[in-house]
PDB file of C-alpha atoms and ligand atoms in Angstrom:
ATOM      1  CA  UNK A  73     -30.654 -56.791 122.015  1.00 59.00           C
ATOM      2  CA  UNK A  74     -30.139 -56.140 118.113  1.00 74.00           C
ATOM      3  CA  UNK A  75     -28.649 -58.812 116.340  1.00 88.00           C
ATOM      4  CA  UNK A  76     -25.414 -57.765 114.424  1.00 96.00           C
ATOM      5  CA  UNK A  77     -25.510 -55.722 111.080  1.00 97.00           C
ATOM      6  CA  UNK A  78     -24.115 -57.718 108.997  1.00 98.00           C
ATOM      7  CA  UNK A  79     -22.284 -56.692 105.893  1.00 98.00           C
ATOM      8  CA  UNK A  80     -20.776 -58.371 102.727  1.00 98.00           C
ATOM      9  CA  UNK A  81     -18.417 -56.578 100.907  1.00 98.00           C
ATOM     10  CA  UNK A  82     -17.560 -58.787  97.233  1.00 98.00           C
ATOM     11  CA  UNK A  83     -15.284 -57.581  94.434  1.00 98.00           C
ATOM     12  CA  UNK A  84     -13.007 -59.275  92.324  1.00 98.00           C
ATOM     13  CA  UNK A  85      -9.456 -59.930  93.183  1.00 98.00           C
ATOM     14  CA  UNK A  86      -7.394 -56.637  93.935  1.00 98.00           C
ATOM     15  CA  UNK A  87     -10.435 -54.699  93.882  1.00 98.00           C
ATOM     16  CA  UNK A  88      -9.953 -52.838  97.153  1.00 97.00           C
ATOM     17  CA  UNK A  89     -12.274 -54.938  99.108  1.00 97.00           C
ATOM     18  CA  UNK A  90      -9.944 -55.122 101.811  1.00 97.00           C
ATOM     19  CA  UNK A  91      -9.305 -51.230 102.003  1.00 97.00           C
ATOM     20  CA  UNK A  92     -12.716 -50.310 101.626  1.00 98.00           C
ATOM     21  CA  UNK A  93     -13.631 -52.407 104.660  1.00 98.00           C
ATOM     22  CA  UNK A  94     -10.329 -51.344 106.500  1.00 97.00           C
ATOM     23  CA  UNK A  95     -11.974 -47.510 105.969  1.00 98.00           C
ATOM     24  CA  UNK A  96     -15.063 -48.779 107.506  1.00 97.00           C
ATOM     25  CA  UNK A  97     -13.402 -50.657 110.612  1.00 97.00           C
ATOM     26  CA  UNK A  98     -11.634 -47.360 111.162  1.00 96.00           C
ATOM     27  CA  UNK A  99     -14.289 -45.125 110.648  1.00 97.00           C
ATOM     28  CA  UNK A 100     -16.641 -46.840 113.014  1.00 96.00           C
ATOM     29  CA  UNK A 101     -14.034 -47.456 116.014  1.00 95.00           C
ATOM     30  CA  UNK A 102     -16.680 -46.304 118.260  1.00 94.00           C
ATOM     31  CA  UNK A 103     -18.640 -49.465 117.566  1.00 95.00           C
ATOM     32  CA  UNK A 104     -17.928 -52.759 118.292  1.00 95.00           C
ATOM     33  CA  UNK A 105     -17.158 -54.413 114.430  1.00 97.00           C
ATOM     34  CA  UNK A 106     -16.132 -58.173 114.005  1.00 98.00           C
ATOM     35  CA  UNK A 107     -14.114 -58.638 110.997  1.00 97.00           C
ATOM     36  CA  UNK A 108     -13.506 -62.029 108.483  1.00 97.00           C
ATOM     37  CA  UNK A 109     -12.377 -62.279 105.378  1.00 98.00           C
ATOM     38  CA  UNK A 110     -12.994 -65.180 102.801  1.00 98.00           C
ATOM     39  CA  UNK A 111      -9.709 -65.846 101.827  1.00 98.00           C
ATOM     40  CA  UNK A 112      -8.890 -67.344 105.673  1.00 98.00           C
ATOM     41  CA  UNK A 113     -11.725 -70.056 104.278  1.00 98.00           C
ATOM     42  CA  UNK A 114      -9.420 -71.564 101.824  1.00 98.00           C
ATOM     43  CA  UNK A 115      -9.392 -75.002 102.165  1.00 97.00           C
ATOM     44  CA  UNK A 116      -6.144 -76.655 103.886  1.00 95.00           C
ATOM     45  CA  UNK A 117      -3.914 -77.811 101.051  1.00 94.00           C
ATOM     46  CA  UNK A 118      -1.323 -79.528 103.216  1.00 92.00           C
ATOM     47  CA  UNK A 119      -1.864 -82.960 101.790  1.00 94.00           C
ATOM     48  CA  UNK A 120      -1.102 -81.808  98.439  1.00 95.00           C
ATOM     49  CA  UNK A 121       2.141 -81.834  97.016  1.00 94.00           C
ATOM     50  CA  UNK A 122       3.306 -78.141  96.600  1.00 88.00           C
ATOM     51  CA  UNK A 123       4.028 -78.469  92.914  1.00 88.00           C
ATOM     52  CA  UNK A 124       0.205 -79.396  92.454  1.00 93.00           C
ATOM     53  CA  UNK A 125      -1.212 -76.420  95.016  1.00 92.00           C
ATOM     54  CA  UNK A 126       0.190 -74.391  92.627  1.00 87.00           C
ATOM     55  CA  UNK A 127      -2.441 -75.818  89.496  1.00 92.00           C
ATOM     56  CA  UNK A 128      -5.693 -75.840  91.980  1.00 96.00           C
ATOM     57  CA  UNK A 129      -8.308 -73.327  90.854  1.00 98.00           C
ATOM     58  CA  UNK A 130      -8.481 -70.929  93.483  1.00 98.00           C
ATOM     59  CA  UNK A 131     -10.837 -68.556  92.213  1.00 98.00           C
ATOM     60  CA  UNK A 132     -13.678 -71.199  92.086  1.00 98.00           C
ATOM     61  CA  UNK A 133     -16.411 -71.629  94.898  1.00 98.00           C
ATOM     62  CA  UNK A 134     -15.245 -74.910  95.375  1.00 98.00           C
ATOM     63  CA  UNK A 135     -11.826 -73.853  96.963  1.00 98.00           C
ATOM     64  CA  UNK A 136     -13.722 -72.252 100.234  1.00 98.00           C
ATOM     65  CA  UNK A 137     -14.369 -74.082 103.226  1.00 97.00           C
ATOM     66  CA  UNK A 138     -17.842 -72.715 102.821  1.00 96.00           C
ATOM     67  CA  UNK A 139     -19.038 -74.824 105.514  1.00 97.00           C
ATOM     68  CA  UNK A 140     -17.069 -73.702 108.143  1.00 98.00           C
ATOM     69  CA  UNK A 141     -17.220 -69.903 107.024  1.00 98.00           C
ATOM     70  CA  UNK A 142     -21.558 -70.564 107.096  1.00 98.00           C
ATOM     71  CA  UNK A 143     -20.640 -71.935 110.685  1.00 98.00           C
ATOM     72  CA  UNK A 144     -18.771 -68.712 111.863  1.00 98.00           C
ATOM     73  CA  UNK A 145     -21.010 -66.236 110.806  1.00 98.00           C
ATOM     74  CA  UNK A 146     -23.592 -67.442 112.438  1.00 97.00           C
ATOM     75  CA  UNK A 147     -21.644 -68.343 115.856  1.00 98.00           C
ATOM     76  CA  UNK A 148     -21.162 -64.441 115.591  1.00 98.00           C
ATOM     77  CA  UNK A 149     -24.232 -63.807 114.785  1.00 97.00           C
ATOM     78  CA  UNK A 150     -25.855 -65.796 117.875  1.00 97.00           C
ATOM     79  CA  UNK A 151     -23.467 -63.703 119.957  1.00 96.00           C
ATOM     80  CA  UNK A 152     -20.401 -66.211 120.070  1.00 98.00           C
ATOM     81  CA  UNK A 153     -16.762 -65.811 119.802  1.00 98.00           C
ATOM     82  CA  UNK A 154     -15.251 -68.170 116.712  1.00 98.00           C
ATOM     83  CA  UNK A 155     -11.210 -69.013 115.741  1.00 98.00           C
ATOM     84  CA  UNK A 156     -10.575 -67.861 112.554  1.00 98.00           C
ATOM     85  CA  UNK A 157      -7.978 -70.268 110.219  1.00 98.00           C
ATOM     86  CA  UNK A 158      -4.833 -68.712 109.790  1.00 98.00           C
ATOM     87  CA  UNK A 159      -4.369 -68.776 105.772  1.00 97.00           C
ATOM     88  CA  UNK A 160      -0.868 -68.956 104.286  1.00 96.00           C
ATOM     89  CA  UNK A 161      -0.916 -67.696 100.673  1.00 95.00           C
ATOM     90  CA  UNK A 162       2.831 -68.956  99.816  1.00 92.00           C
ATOM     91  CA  UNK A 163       2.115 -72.535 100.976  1.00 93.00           C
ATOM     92  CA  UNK A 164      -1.332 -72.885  99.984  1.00 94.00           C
ATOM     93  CA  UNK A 165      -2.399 -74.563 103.320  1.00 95.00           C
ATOM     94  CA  UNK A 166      -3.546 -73.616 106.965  1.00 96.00           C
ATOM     95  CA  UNK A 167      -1.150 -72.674 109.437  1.00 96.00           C
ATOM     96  CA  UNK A 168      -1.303 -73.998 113.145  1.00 96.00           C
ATOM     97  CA  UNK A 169      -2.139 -71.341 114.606  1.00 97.00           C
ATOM     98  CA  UNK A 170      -6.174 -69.598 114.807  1.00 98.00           C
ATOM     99  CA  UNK A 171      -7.314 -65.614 115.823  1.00 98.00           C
ATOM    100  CA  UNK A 172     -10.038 -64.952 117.823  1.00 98.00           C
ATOM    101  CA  UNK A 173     -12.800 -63.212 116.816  1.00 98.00           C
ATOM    102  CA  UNK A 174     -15.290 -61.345 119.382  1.00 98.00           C
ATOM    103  CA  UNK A 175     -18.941 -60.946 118.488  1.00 97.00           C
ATOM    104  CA  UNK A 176     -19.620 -57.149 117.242  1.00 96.00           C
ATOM    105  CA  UNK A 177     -22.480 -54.821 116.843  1.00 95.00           C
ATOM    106  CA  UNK A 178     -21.503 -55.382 113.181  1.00 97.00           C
ATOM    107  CA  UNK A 179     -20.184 -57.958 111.316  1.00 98.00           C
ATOM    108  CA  UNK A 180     -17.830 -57.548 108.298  1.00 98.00           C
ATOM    109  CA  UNK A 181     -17.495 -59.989 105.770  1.00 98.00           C
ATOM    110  CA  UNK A 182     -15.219 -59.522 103.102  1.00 98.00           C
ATOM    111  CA  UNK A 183     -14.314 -61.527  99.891  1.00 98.00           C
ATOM    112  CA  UNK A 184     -14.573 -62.040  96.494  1.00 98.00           C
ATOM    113  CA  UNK A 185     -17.484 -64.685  96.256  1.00 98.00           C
ATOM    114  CA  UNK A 186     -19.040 -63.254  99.271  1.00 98.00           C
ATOM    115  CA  UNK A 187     -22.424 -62.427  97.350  1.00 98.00           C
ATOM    116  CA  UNK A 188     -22.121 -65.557  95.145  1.00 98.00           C
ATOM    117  CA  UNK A 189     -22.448 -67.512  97.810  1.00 98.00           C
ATOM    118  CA  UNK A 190     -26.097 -68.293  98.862  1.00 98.00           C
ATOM    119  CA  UNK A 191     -26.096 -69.810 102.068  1.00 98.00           C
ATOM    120  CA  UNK A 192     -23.435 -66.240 103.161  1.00 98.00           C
ATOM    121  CA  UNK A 193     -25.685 -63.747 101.369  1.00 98.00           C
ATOM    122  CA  UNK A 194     -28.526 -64.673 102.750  1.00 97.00           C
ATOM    123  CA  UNK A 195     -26.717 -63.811 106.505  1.00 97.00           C
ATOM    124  CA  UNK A 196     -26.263 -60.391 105.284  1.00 98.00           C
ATOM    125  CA  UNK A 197     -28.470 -56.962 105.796  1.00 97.00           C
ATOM    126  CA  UNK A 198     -25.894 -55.005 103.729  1.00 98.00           C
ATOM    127  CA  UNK A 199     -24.386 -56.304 100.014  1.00 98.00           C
ATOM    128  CA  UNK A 200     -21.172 -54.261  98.925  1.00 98.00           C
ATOM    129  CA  UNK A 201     -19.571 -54.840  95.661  1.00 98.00           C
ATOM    130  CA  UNK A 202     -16.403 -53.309  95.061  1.00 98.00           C
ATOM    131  CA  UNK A 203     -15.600 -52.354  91.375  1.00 97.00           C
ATOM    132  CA  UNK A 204     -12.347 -51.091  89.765  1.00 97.00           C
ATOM    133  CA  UNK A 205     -11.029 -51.491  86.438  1.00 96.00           C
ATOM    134  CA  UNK A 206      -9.337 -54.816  85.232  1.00 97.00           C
ATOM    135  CA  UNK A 207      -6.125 -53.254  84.535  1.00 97.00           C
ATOM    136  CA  UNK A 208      -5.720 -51.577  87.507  1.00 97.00           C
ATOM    137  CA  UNK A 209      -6.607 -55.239  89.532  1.00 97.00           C
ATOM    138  CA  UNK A 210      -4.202 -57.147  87.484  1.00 98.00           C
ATOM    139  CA  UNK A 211      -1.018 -54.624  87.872  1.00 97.00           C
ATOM    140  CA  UNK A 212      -1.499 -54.502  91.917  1.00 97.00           C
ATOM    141  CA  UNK A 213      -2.406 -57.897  91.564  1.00 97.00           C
ATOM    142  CA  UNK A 214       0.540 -58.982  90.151  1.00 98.00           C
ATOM    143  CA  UNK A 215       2.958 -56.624  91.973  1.00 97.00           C
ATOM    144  CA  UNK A 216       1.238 -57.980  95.040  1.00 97.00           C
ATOM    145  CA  UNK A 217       1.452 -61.756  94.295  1.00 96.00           C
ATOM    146  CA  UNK A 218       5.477 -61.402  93.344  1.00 97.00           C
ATOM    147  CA  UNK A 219       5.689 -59.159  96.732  1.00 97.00           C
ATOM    148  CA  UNK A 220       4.081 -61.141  99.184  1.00 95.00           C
ATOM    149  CA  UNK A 221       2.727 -64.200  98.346  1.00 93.00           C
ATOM    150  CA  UNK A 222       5.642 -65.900  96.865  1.00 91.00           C
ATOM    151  CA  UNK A 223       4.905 -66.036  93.010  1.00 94.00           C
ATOM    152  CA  UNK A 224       6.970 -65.633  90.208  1.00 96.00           C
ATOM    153  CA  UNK A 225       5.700 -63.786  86.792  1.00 97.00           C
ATOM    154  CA  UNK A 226       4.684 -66.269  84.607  1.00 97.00           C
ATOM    155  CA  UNK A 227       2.846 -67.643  87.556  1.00 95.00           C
ATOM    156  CA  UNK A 228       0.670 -64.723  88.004  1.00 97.00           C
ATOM    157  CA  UNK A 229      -0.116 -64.626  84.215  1.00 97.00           C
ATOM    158  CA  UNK A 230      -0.544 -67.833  83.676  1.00 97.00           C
ATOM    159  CA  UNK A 231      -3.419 -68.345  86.927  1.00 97.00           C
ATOM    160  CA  UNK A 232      -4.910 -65.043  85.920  1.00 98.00           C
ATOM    161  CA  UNK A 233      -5.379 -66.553  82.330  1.00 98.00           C
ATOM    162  CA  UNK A 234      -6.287 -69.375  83.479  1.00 98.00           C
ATOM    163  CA  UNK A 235      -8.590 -69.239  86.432  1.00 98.00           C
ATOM    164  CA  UNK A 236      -8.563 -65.850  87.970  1.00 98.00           C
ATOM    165  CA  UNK A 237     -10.028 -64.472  84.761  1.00 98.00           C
ATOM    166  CA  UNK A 238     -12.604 -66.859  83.888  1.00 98.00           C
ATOM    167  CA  UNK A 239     -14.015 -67.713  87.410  1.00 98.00           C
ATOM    168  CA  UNK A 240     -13.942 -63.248  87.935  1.00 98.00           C
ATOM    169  CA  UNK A 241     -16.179 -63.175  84.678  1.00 98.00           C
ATOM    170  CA  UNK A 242     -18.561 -66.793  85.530  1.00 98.00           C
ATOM    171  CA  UNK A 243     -18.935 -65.936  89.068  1.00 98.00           C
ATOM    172  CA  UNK A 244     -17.631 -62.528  90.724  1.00 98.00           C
ATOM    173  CA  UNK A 245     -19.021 -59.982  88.642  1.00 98.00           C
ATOM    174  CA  UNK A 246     -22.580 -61.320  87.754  1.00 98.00           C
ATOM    175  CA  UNK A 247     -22.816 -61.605  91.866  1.00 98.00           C
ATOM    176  CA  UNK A 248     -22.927 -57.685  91.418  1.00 98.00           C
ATOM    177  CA  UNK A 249     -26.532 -57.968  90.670  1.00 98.00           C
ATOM    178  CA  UNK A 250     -27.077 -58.735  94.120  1.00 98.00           C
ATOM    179  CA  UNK A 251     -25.541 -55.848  95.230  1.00 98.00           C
ATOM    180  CA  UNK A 252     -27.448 -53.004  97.066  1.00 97.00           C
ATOM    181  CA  UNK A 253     -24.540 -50.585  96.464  1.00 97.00           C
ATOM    182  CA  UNK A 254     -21.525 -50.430  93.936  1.00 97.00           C
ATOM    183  CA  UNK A 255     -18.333 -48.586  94.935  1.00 98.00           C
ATOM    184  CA  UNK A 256     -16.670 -47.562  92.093  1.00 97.00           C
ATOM    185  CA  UNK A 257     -12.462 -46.844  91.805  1.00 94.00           C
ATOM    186  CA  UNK A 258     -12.118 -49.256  94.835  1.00 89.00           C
ATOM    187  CA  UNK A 259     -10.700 -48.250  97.919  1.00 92.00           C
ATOM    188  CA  UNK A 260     -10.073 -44.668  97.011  1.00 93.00           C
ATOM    189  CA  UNK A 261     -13.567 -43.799  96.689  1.00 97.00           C
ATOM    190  CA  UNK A 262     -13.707 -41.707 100.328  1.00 97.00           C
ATOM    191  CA  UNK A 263     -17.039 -40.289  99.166  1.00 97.00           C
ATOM    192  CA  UNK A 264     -18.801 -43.816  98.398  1.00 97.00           C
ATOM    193  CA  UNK A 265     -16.728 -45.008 101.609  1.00 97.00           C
ATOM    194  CA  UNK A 266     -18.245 -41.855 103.927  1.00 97.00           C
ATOM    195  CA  UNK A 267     -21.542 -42.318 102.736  1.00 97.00           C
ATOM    196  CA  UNK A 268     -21.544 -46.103 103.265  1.00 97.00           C
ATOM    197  CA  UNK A 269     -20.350 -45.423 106.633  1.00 97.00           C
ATOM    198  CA  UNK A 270     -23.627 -43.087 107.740  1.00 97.00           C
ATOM    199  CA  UNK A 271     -25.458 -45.372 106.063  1.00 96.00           C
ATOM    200  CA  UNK A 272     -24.502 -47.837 108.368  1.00 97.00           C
ATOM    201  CA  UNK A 273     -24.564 -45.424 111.633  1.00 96.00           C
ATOM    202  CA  UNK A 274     -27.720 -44.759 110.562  1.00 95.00           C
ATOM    203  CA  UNK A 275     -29.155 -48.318 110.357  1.00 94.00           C
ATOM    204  CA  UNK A 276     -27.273 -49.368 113.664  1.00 91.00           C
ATOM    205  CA  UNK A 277     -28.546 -46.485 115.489  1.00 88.00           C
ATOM    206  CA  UNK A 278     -32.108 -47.947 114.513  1.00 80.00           C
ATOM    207  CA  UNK A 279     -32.626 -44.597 112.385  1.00 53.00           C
ATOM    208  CA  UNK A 280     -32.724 -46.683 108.991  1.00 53.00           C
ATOM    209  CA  UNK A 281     -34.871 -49.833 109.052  1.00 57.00           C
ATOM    210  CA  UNK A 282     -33.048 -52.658 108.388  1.00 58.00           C
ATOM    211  CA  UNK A 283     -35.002 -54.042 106.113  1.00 58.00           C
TER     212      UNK A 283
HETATM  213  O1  LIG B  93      -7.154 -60.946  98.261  1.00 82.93           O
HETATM  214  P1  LIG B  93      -7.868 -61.439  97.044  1.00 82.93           P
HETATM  215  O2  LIG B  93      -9.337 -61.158  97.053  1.00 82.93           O
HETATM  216  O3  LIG B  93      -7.214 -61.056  95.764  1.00 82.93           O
HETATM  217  O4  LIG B  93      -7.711 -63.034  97.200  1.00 82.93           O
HETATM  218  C1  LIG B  93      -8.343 -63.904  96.322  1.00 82.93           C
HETATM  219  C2  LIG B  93      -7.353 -64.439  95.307  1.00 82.93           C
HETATM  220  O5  LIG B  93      -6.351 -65.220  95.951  1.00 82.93           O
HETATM  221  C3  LIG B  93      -8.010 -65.337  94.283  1.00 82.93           C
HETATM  222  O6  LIG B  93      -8.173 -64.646  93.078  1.00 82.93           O
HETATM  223  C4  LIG B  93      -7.042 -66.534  94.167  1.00 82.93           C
HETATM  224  O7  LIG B  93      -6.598 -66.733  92.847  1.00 82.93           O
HETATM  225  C5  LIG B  93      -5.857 -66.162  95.036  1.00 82.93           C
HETATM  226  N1  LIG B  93      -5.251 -67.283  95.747  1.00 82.93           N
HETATM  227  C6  LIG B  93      -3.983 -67.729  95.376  1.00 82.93           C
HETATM  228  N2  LIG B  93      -3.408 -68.751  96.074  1.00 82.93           N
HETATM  229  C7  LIG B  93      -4.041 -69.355  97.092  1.00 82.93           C
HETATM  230  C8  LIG B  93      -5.325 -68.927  97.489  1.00 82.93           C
HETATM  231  C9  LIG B  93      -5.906 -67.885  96.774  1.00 82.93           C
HETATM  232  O8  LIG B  93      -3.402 -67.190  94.430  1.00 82.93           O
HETATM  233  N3  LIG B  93      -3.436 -70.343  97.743  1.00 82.93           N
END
């Protein structure tokens, strides 16, 4: 048997990363896909007081659990099921509960130091980046932040200033170059989306090489 496609999709924050690989899951319902996203990798903040969770640099590789994300792909890979943290984004820390995750015929990995990180990239038969302008990411950004995850404002601008911004420009986008296609205008992009879709019907149905 094949082992699993697997394919990073990267993009900085608010990109449409998510959508674009929500368009794929959908589009490919015939197949079997396993899906996990970076962000459940944050590490577990609990110890922290939640005055200081608020100050810890987020957007740097350092935040991830990288170990345990390395771990995961490749139990999916090698055919296994894994439990998936459960992130909470207002807290900053793990919650108690975990999701299963069933091996796929592909494997989705989504996040936005996906392709920065070596030991995950080098997993992958597929590198995605998502692009989309910086003003566009920093308005849903922020409206999403205030919405769900519990910030205020000045919170949002002063983290993007801070960290988001910096770590986006010293880490996220020069991981583009590794890239083997760029989707432009994010998640809207249905023609980028449709063609990344054959693209990927073709190299599962062992029409493409995979090399
Ligand atoms: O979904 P998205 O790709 O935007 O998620 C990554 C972003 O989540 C990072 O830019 C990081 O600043 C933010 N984050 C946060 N608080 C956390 C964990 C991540 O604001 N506790």
């Amino acid at each position: 048997m094949a082992s699993p496609l697997v394919v990073g999709i990267a993009g900085g924050t608010a990109s449409g990363k998510t959508t674009v690989a929500r368009k794929v899951r959908e589009a490919l319902a015939d197949c079997r896909v396993a899906f996990i996203d970076q962000d459940s990798y944050y590490r577990d903040l609990k110890d922290l007081p939640l005055a200081d969770r608020r100050e810890v640099n987020f957007d740097h590789p350092d935040a991830f659990d990288r170990e345990l994300l390395v771990q995961h792909l490749q139990a999916l890979k090698s055919g296994q099921p894994i439990q998936k943290p459960v992130y909470d984004f207002v807290t900053s820390s793990r919650t108690p509960q975990t999701k299963k995750v069933d091996p796929g015929d592909i494997i989705l990995i989504e996040g936005i130091l996906v392709l920065h990180m070596k030991e995950v990239r080098d997993e992958m038969d597929v590198k995605i980046y998502v692009d989309a302008d910086d003003d566009l990411r920093i308005l849903r950004r922020l409206t999403r932040d205030i919405k769900d995850r519990g910030r205020d404002f000045d919170h949002v601008v002063s983290q993007y200033l801070r960290h988001v911004r910096p770590m986006h420009m010293g880490f996220v986008e020069p991981s583009k170059h590794f890239a083997d296609i760029i989707i432009p205008h994010g998640g809207n992009n249905e023609i980028a989306i449709g063609m990344l879709v054959g693209a990927l019907r073709g190299k599962l149905s062992g029409a493409v090489n995979r090399d």
